[in-house]
Coordinates of C-alpha atoms and ligand atoms in Angstrom, one line a residue:
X1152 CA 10.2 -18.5 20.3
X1153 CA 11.0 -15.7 22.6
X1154 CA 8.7 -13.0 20.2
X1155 CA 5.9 -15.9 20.6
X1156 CA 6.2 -15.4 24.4
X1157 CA 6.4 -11.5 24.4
X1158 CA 3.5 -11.8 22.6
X1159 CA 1.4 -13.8 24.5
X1160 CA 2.5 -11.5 27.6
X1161 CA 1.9 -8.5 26.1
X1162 CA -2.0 -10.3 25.1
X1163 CA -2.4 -11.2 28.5
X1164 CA -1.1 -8.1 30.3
X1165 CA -3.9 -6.1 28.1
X1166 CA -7.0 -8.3 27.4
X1167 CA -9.2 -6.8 30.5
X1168 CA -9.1 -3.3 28.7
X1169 CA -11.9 -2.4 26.8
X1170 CA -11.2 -1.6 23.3
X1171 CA -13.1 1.6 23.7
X1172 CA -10.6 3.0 25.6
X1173 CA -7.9 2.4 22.9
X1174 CA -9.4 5.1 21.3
X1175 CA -8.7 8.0 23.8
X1176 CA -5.8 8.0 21.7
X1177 CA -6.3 10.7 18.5
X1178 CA -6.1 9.1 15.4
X1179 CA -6.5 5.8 16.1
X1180 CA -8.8 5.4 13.6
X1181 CA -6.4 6.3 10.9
X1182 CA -3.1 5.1 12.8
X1183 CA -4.9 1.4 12.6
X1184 CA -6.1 1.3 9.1
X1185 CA -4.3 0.5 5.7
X1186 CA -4.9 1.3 2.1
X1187 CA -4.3 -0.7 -0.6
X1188 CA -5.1 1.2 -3.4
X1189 CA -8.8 2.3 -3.0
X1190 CA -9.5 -0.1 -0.8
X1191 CA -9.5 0.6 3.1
X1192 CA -9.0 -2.3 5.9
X1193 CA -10.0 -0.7 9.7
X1194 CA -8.9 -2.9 11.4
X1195 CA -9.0 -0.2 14.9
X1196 CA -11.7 -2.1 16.9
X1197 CA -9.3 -4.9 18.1
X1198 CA -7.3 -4.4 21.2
X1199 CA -3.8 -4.5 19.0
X1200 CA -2.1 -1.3 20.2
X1201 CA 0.7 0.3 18.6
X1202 CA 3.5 -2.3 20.7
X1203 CA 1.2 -5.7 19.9
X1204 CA 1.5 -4.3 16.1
X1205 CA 5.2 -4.0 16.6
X1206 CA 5.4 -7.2 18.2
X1207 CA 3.6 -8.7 15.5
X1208 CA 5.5 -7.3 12.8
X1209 CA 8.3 -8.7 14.4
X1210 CA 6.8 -11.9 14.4
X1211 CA 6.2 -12.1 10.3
X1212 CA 9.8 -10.9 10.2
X1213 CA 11.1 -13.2 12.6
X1214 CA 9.5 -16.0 10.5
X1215 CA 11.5 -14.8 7.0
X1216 CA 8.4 -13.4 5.5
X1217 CA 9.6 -11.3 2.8
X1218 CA 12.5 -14.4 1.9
X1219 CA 9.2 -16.8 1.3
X1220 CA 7.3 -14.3 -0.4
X1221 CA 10.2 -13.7 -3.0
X1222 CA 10.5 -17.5 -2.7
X1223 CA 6.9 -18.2 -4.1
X1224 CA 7.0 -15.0 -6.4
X1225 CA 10.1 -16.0 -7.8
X1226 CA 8.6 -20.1 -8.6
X1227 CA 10.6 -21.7 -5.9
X1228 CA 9.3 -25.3 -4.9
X1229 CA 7.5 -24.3 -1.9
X1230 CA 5.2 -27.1 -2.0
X1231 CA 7.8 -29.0 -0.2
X1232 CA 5.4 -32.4 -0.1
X1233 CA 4.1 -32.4 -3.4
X1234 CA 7.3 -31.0 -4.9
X1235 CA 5.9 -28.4 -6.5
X1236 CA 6.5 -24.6 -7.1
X1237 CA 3.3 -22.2 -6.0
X1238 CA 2.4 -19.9 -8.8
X1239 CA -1.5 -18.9 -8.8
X1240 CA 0.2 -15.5 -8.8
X1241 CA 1.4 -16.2 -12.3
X1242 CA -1.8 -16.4 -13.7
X1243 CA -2.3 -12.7 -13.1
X1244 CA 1.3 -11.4 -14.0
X1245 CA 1.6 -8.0 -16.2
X1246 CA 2.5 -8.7 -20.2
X1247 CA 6.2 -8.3 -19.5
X1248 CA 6.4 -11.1 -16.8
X1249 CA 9.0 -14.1 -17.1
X1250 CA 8.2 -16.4 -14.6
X1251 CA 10.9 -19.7 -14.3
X1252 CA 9.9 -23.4 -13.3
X1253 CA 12.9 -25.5 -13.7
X1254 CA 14.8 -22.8 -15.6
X1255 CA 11.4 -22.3 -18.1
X1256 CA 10.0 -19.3 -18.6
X1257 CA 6.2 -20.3 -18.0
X1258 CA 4.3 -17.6 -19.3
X1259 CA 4.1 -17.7 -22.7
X1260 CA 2.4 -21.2 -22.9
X1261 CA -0.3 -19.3 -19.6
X1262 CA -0.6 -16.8 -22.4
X1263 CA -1.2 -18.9 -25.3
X1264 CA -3.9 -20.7 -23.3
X1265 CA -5.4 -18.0 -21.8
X1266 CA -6.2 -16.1 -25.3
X1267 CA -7.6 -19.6 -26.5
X1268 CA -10.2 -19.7 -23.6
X1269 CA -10.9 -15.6 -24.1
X1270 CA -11.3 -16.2 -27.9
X1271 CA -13.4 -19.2 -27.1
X1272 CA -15.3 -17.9 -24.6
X1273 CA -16.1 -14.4 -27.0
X1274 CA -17.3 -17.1 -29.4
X1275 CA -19.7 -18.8 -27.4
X1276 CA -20.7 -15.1 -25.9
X1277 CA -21.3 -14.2 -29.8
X1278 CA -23.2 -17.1 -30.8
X1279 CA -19.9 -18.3 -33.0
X1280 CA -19.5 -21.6 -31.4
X1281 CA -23.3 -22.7 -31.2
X1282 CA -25.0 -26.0 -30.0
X1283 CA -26.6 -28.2 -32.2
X1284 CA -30.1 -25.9 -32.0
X1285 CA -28.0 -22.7 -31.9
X1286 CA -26.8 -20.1 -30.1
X1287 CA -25.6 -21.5 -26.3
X1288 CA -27.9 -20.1 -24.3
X1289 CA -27.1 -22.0 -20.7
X1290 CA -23.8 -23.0 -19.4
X1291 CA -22.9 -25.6 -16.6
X1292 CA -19.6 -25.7 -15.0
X1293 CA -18.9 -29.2 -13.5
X1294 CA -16.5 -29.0 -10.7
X1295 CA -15.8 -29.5 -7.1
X1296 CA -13.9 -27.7 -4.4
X1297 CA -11.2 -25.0 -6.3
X1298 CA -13.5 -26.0 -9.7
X1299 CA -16.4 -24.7 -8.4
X1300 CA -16.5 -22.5 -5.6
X1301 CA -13.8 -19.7 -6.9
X1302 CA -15.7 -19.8 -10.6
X1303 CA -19.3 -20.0 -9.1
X1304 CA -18.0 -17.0 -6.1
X1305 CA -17.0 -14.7 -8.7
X1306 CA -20.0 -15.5 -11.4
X1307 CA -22.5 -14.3 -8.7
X1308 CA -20.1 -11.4 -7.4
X1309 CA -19.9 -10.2 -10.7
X1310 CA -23.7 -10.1 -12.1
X1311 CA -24.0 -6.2 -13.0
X1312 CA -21.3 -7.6 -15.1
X1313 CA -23.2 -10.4 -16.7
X1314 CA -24.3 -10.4 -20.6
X1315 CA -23.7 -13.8 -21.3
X1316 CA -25.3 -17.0 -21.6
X1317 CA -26.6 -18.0 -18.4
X1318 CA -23.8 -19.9 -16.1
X1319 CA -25.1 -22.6 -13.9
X1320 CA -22.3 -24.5 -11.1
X1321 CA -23.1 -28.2 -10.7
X1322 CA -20.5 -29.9 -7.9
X1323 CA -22.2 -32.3 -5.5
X1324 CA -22.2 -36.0 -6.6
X1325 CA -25.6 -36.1 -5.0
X1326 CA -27.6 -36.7 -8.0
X1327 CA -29.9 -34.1 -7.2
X1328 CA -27.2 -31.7 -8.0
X1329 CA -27.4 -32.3 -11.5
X1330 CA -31.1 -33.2 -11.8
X1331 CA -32.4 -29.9 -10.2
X1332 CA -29.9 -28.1 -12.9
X1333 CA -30.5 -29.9 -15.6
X1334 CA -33.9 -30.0 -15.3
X1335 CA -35.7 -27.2 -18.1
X1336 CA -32.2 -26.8 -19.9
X1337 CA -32.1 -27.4 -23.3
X1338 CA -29.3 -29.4 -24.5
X1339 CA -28.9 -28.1 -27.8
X1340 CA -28.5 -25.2 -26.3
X1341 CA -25.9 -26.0 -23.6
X1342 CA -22.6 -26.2 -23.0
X1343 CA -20.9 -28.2 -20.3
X1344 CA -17.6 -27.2 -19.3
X1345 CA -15.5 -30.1 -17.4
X1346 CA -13.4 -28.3 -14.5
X1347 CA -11.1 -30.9 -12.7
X1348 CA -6.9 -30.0 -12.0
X1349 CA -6.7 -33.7 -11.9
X1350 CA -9.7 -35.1 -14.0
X1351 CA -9.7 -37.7 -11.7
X1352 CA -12.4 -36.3 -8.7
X1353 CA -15.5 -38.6 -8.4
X1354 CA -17.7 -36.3 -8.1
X1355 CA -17.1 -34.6 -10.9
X1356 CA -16.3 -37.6 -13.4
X1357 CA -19.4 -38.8 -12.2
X1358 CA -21.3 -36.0 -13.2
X1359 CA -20.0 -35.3 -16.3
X1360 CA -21.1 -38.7 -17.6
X1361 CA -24.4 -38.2 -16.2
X1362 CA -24.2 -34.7 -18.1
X1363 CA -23.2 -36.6 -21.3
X1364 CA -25.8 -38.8 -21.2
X1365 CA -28.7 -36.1 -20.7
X1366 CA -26.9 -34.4 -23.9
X1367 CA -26.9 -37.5 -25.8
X1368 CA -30.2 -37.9 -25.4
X1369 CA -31.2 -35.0 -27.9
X1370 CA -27.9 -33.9 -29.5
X1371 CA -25.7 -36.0 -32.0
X1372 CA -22.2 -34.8 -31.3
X1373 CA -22.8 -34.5 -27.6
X1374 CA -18.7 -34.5 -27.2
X1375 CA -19.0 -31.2 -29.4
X1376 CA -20.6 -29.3 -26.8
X1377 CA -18.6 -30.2 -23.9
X1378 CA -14.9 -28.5 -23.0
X1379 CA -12.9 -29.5 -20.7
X1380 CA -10.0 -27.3 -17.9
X1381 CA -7.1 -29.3 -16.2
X1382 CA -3.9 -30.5 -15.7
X1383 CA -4.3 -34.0 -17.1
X1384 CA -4.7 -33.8 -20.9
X1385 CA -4.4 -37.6 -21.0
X1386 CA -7.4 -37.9 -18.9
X1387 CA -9.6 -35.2 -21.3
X1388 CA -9.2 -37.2 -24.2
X1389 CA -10.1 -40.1 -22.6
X1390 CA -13.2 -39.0 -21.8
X1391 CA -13.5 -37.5 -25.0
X1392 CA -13.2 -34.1 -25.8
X1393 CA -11.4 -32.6 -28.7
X1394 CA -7.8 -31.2 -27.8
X1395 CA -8.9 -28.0 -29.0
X1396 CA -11.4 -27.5 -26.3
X1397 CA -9.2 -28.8 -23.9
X1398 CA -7.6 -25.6 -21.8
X1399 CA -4.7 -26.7 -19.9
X1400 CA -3.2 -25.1 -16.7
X1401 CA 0.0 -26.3 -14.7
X1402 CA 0.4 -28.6 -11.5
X1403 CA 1.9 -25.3 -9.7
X1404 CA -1.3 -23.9 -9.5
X1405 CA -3.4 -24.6 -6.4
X1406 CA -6.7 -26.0 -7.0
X1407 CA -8.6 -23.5 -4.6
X1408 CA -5.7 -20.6 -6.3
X1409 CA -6.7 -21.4 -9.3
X1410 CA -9.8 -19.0 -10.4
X1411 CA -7.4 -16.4 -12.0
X1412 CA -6.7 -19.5 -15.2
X1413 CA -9.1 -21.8 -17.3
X1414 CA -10.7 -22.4 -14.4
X1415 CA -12.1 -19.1 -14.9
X1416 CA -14.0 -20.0 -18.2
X1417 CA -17.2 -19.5 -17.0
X1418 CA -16.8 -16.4 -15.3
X1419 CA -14.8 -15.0 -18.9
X1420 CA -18.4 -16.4 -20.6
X1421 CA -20.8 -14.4 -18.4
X1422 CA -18.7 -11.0 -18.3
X1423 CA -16.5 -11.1 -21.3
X1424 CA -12.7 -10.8 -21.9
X1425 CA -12.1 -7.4 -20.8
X1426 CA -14.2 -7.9 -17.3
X1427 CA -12.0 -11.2 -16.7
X1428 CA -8.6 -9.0 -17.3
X1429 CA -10.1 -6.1 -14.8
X1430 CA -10.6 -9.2 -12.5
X1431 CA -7.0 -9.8 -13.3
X1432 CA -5.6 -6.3 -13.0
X1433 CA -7.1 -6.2 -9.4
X1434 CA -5.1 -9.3 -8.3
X1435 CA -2.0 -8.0 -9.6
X1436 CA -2.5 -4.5 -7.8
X1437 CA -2.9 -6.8 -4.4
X1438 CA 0.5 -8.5 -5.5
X1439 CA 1.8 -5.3 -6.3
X1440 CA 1.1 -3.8 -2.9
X1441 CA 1.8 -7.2 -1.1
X1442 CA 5.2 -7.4 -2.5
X1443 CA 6.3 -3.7 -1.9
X1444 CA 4.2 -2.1 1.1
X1445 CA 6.0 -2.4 4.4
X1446 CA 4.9 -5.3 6.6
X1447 CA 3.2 -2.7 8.8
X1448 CA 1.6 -0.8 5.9
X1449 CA 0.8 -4.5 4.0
X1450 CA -2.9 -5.0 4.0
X1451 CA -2.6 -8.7 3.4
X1452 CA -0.1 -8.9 6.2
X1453 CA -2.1 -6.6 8.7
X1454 CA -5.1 -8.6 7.9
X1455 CA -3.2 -12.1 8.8
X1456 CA -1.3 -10.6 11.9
X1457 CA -4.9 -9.6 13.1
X1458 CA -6.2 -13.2 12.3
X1459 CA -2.6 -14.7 14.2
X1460 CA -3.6 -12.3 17.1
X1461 CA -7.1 -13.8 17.6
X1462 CA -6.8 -17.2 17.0
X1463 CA -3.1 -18.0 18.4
X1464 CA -2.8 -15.4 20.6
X1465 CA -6.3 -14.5 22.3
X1466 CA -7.8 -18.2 21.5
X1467 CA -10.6 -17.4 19.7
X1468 CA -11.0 -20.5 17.5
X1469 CA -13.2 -19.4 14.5
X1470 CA -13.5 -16.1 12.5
X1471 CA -17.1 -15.3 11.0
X1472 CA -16.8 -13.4 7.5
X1473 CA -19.4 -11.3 6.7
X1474 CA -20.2 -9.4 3.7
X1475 CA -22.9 -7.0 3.6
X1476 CA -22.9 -7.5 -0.2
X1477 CA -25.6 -10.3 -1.3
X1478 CA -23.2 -11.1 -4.7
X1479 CA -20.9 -12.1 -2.0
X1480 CA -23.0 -14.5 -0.7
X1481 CA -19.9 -17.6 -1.7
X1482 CA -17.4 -15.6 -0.5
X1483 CA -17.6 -17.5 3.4
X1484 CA -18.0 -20.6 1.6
X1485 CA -15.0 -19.8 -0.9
X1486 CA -12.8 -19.1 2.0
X1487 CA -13.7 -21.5 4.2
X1488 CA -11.7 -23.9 1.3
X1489 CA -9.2 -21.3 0.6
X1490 CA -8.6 -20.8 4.6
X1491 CA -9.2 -24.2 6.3
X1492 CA -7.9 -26.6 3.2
X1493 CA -4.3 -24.1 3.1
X1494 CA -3.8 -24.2 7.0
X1495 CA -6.2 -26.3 8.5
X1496 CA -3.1 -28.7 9.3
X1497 CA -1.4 -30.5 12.6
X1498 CA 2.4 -30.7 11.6
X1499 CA 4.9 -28.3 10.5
X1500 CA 7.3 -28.2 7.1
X1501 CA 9.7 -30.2 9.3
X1502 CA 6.8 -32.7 10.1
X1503 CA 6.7 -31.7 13.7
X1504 CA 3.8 -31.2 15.7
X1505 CA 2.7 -27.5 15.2
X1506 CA 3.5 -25.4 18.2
X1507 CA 0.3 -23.9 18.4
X1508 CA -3.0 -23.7 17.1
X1509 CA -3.9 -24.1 13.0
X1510 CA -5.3 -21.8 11.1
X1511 CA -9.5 -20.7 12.3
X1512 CA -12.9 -22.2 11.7
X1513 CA -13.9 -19.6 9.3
X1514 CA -17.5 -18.8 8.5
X1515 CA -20.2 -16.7 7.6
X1516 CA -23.2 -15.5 5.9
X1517 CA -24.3 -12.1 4.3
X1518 CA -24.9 -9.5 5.9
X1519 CA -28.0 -8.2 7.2
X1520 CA -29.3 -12.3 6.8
X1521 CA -26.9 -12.9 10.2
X1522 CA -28.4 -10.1 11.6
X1523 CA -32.0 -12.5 11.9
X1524 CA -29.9 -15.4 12.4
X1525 CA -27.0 -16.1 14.3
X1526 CA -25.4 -12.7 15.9
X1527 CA -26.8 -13.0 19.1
X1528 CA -24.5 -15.5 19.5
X1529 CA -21.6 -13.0 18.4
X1530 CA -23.2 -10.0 20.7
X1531 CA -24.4 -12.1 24.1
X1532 CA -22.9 -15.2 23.6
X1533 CA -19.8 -16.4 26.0
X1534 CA -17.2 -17.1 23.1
X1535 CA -15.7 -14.8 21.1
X1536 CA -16.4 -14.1 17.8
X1537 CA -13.4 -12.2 15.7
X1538 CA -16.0 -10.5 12.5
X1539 CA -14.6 -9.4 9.4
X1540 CA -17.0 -6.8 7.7
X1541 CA -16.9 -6.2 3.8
X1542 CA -19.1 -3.2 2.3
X1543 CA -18.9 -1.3 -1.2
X1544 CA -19.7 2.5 -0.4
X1545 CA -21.7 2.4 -3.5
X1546 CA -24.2 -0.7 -4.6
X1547 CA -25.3 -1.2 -8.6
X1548 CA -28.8 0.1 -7.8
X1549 CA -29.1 3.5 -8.2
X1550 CA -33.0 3.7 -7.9
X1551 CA -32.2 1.5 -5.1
X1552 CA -29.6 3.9 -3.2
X1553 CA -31.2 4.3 -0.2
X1554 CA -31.7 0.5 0.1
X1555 CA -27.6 0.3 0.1
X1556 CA -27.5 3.0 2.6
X1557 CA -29.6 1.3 5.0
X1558 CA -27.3 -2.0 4.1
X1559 CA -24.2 0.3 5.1
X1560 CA -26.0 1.7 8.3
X1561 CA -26.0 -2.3 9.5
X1562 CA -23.2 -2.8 8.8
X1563 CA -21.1 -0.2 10.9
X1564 CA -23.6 -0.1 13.3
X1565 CA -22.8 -4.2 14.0
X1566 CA -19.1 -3.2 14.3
X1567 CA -20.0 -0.3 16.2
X1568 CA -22.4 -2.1 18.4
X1569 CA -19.5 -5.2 19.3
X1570 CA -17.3 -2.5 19.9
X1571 CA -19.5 -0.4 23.0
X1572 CA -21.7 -2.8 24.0
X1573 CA -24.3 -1.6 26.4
X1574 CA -23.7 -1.7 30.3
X1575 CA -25.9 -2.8 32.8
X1576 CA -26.8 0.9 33.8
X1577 CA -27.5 1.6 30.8
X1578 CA -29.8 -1.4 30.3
X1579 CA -31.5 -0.8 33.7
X1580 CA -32.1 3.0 32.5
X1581 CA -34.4 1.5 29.4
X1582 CA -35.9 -1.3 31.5
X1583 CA -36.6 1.3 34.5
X1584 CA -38.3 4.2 31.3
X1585 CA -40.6 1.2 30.3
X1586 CA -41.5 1.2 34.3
X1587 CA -39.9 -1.8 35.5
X1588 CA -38.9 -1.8 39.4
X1589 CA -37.0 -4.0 42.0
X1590 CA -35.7 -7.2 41.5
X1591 CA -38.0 -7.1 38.2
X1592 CA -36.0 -4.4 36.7
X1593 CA -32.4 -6.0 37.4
X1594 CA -33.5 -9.0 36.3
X1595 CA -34.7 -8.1 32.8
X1596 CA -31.8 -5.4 32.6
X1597 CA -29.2 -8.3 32.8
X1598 CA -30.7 -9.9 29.4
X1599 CA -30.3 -6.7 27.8
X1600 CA -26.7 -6.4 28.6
X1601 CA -24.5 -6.4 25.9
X1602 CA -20.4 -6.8 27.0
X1603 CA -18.7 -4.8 24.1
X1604 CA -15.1 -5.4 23.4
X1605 CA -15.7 -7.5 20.8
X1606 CA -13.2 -7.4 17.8
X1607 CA -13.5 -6.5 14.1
X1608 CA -12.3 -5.8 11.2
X1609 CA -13.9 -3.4 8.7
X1610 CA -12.7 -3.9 4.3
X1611 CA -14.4 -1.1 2.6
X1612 CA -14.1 -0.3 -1.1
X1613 CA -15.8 2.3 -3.4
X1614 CA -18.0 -0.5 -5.3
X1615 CA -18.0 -4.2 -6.1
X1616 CA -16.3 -4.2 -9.7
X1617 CA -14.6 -6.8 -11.5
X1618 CA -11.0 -4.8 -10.2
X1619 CA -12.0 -4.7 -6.6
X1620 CA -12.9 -8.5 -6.6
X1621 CA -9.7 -9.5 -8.0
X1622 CA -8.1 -7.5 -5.2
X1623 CA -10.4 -9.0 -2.9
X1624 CA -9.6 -12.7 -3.6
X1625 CA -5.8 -12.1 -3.8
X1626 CA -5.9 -10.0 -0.4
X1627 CA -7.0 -13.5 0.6
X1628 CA -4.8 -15.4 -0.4
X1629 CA -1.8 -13.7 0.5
X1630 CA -3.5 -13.3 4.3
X1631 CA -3.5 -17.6 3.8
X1632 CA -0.1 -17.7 3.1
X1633 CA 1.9 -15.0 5.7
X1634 CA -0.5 -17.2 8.1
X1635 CA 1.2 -20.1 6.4
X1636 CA 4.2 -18.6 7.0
X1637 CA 4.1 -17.7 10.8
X1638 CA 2.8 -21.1 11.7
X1639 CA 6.1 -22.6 10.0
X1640 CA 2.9 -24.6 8.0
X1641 CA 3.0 -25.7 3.9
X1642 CA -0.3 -24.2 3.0
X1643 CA -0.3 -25.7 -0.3
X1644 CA -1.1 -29.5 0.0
X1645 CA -4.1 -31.3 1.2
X1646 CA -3.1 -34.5 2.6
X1647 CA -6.1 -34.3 4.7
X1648 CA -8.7 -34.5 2.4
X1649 CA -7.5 -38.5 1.2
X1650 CA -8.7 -40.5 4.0
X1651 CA -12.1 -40.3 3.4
X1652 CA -12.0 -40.4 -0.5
X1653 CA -10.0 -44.1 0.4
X1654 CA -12.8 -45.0 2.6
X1655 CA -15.6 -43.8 0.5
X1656 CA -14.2 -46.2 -2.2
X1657 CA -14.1 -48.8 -0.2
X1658 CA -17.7 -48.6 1.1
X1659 CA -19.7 -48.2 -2.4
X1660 CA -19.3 -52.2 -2.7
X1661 CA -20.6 -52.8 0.7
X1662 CA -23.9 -50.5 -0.1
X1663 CA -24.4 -53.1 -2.7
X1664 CA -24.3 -56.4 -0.5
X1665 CA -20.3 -56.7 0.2
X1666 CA -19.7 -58.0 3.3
X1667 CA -19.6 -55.0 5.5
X1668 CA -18.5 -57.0 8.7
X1669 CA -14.5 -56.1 8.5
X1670 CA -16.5 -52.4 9.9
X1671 CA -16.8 -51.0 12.4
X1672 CA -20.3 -52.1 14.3
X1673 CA -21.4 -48.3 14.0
X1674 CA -20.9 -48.2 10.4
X1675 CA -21.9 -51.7 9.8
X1676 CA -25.3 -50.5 11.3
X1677 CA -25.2 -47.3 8.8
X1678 CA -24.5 -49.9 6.0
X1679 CA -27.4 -52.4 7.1
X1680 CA -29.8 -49.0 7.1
X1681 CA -28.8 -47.5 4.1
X1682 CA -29.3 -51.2 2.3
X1683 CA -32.7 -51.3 3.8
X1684 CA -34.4 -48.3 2.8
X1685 CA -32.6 -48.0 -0.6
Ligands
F6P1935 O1 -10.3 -33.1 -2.4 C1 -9.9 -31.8 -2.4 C2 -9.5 -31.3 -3.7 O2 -8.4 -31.9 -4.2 C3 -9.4 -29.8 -3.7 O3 -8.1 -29.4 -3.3 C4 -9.7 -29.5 -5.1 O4 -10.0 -28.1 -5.3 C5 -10.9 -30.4 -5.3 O5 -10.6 -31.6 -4.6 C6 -11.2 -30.7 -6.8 O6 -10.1 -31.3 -7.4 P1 -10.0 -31.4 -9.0 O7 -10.0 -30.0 -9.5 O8 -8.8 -32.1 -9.3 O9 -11.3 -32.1 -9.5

């Protein structure tokens, strides 16, 4: 508790300073950066100085960081309410790992599986395993939450990579979803793969029968050009689908950690097998350095103490993320699951009331789109915005390099530009060149103030490659779980999502004509409109 107060002391005894100032000292640049590899996290324009990094340090320490990380590395049930072990890090392992669940080694059977879906997925690629009219030419991926948006994220991040058939991401159970995707797709020509942990999610069950139909409709052996990924092999052969095109993955990996497995199948279809194991190999270099770099030289623990600093500590409630890389245009929405579904939660392991804040609103948008949109807000508005950069030195474009240079220029000059501000002198100096005078000139000068001292983080890398994503999404997830950690939270379960699934159940009939009146009168009113119009 103690570090928790010196902490906050030590915020409150330095948040008036202007980060500029911070920088009087030489090197801080350098002093408040890490490496993991090739990849480079500034995170020098916050006001952290070298004793709030110590103190923070501390604090990760203090909360038996490296005993849980060896915990969930070694396949300890750290999923204390679902009883499970947390092992999305398995799924990346070298050739040489054993990995034990209940005294089993795991991999070989993760293996086994995973060569199935790359041999399956080089078929399809090759035109081996064709559709009814031949070669598969379109792919849909039918999933929701860790099905889709890890899988669609990486599909998009990776398109200098693509050479496969083209990969389409259906998840909403809004009909238009499917329609709109469907919609000029040929099914003799597509695949559907079936992405559910539990093959139990409405949304997507739903879907995929709507999918089946539209493939019945032209192709004889509709179930021969469907696969399914899960957990629940019961439930795939229920619905269908031939064990052999079933590729299983185990309850101990996370539904939004679970991109590195199966799950993956439509991301090993549109770059191949070897682009899917340099996706790999960049995960396990993030594990690599996560596991051995000192807490103060760990980038996925410097990048969490940052967020713990800003959202515990200085109160800032949300964190924008914001690529200036258009092929991460999922990532905000891919984190905002990863982020907000691991510690978006009110009670502690002990099922106490948490002692402070959860884990941030995170969001975000590509870079320079914000730009036109919403920073104002982050540069003039009265809350604080914490904004975590990404840029690749180096886009895919060569004819288009100086395009990606001006992309780069925006991008440092935002960080620059939260970091200075410009002063009211300053302001008034422009406003009084352009010949404004008097009351005239202050007033308009105050508009064009802009405070400064606003915090950011900076991850550069040399390019966006299928390595550097992998280290990307696993620098991620280890930030999720020291966060986890600090907060005394289980970042691993999703109680809160249930509620509303119950509900939603239990409200279809009433749409229908039930008798809506055990409501509530504002959504027996909803009900009555909805039934109106429909
Ligand atoms: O409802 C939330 C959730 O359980 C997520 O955690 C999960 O990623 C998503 O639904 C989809 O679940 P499934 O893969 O079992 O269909």
């Amino acid at each position: 508790m103690s570090i928790w107060n010196d902490l906050a002391r030590h915020q409150r005894a330095t948040e008036t300073r202007h980060m500029q100032d911070l920088f009087d000292e030489a090197g801080r640049a350098q002093v408040f950066s890490v490496q993991a590899g090739e990849m480079h996290l500034d995170y020098s324009k916050t006001n952290i100085d070298a004793e709030g990094r110590a103190l923070l340090v501390q604090l990760a320490e203090n909360a038996g960081l490296a005993e849980k990380r060896a915990a969930m590395f070694g396949g300890a049930k750290i999923n204390e309410t679902e009883g499970r072990a947390v092992l999305h890090i398995a799924q990346r392992a070298g050739e040489d790992a054993v990995i034990d669940v209940d005294g089993e080694d795991v991999m070989p059977e993760l293996r086994a599986v995973r060569m199935r879906a790359y041999a399956f997925a080089e078929d399809v690629r090759a035109g081996r395993y064709p559709g009814q009219g031949g070669a598969i030419t379109d792919v849909v991926n039918i999933g929701i939450g860790g099905s889709d948006l890890g899988p669609a994220m990486a599909t998009l991040a990776l398109a200098p990579y693509h050479d496969g058939p083209r990969l389409h991401y259906v998840s909403n159970v809004d009909g238009a979803h499917i329609a709109d995707t469907l919609k000029g797709l040929n099914p003799e020509t597509t695949l559907v793969i079936v992405a559910s942990k539990t093959f139990t999610t409405i949304e997507t069950m739903t879907n995929a029968r709507t999918a089946r139909d539209w493939m019945a409709s032209k192709v004889t052996d509709p179930g021969a050009q469907f696969v399914a990924v899960s957990t629940a092999l019961d439930k795939t052969a229920e619905f269908g689908i031939a064990p052999e095109r079933v590729f299983g993955f185990a309850d101990w990996v996370g539904g939004r950690y679970s991109v590195w497995g199966p799950i993956g199948l439509g991301i090993m279809i549109a770059v191949g097998a070897a682009g899917f194991d340099a996706f790999l190999a960049g995960g396990r270099a993030m594990d690599t350095h996560f596991q051995n770099a000192p807490l103060a030289e760990n980038m996925p623990v410097l990048l969490a103490l940052v967020g713990i600093w800003h959202n515990q500590l200085c109160g800032h409630a949300t964190r924008a993320v914001l690529p200036y890389d258009q092929r991460l245009a999922r990532l905000p929405a891919y984190l905002q699951q990863l982020e907000m579904e691991s510690n978006g939660k009110r009670v502690d392991m002990e099922g106490r009331d948490l002692a402070r804040q959860s884990g941030p609103i995170v969001w975000g948008e590509p870079g320079t789109n914000g730009q036109h949109a919403f920073y104002q807000l982050i540069h003039q508005g009265t809350r604080i915005v914490p904004c975590e950069f990404l840029l690749a030195a180096k886009g895919h474009e060569p004819e288009l390099a100086h395009q990606h240079r001006l992309l780069a220029a925006n991008c440092l000059a935002q960080s620059e530009a939260l970091l200075r501000g410009r002063s009211f002198e300053q302001a008034r100096a422009i406003m009084a060149e352009k010949g404004l005078t008097g009351s005239d000139l202050d007033r308009q000068a105050r508009h064009r103030v802009f405070p400064g001292n606003r915090p950011s983080t900076t991850l550069i890398y040399p390019q966006l490659t299928p390595f550097v994503l992998g280290q990307i999404i696993a620098l991620y997830e280890h930030r999720v779980f020291v966060e986890g950690v600090i907060l005394g939270l289980n970042s691993f379960d999703q109680w809160g999502v249930e509620l509303g699934k119950e509900l939603a159940t239990a409200i279809g009939p009433l749409l229908e004509g039930a008798d809506a009146s055990a409501k509530d009168p504002s959504t027996q009113a909803l009900v009555a409109f909805v039934r109106a119009h429909q």
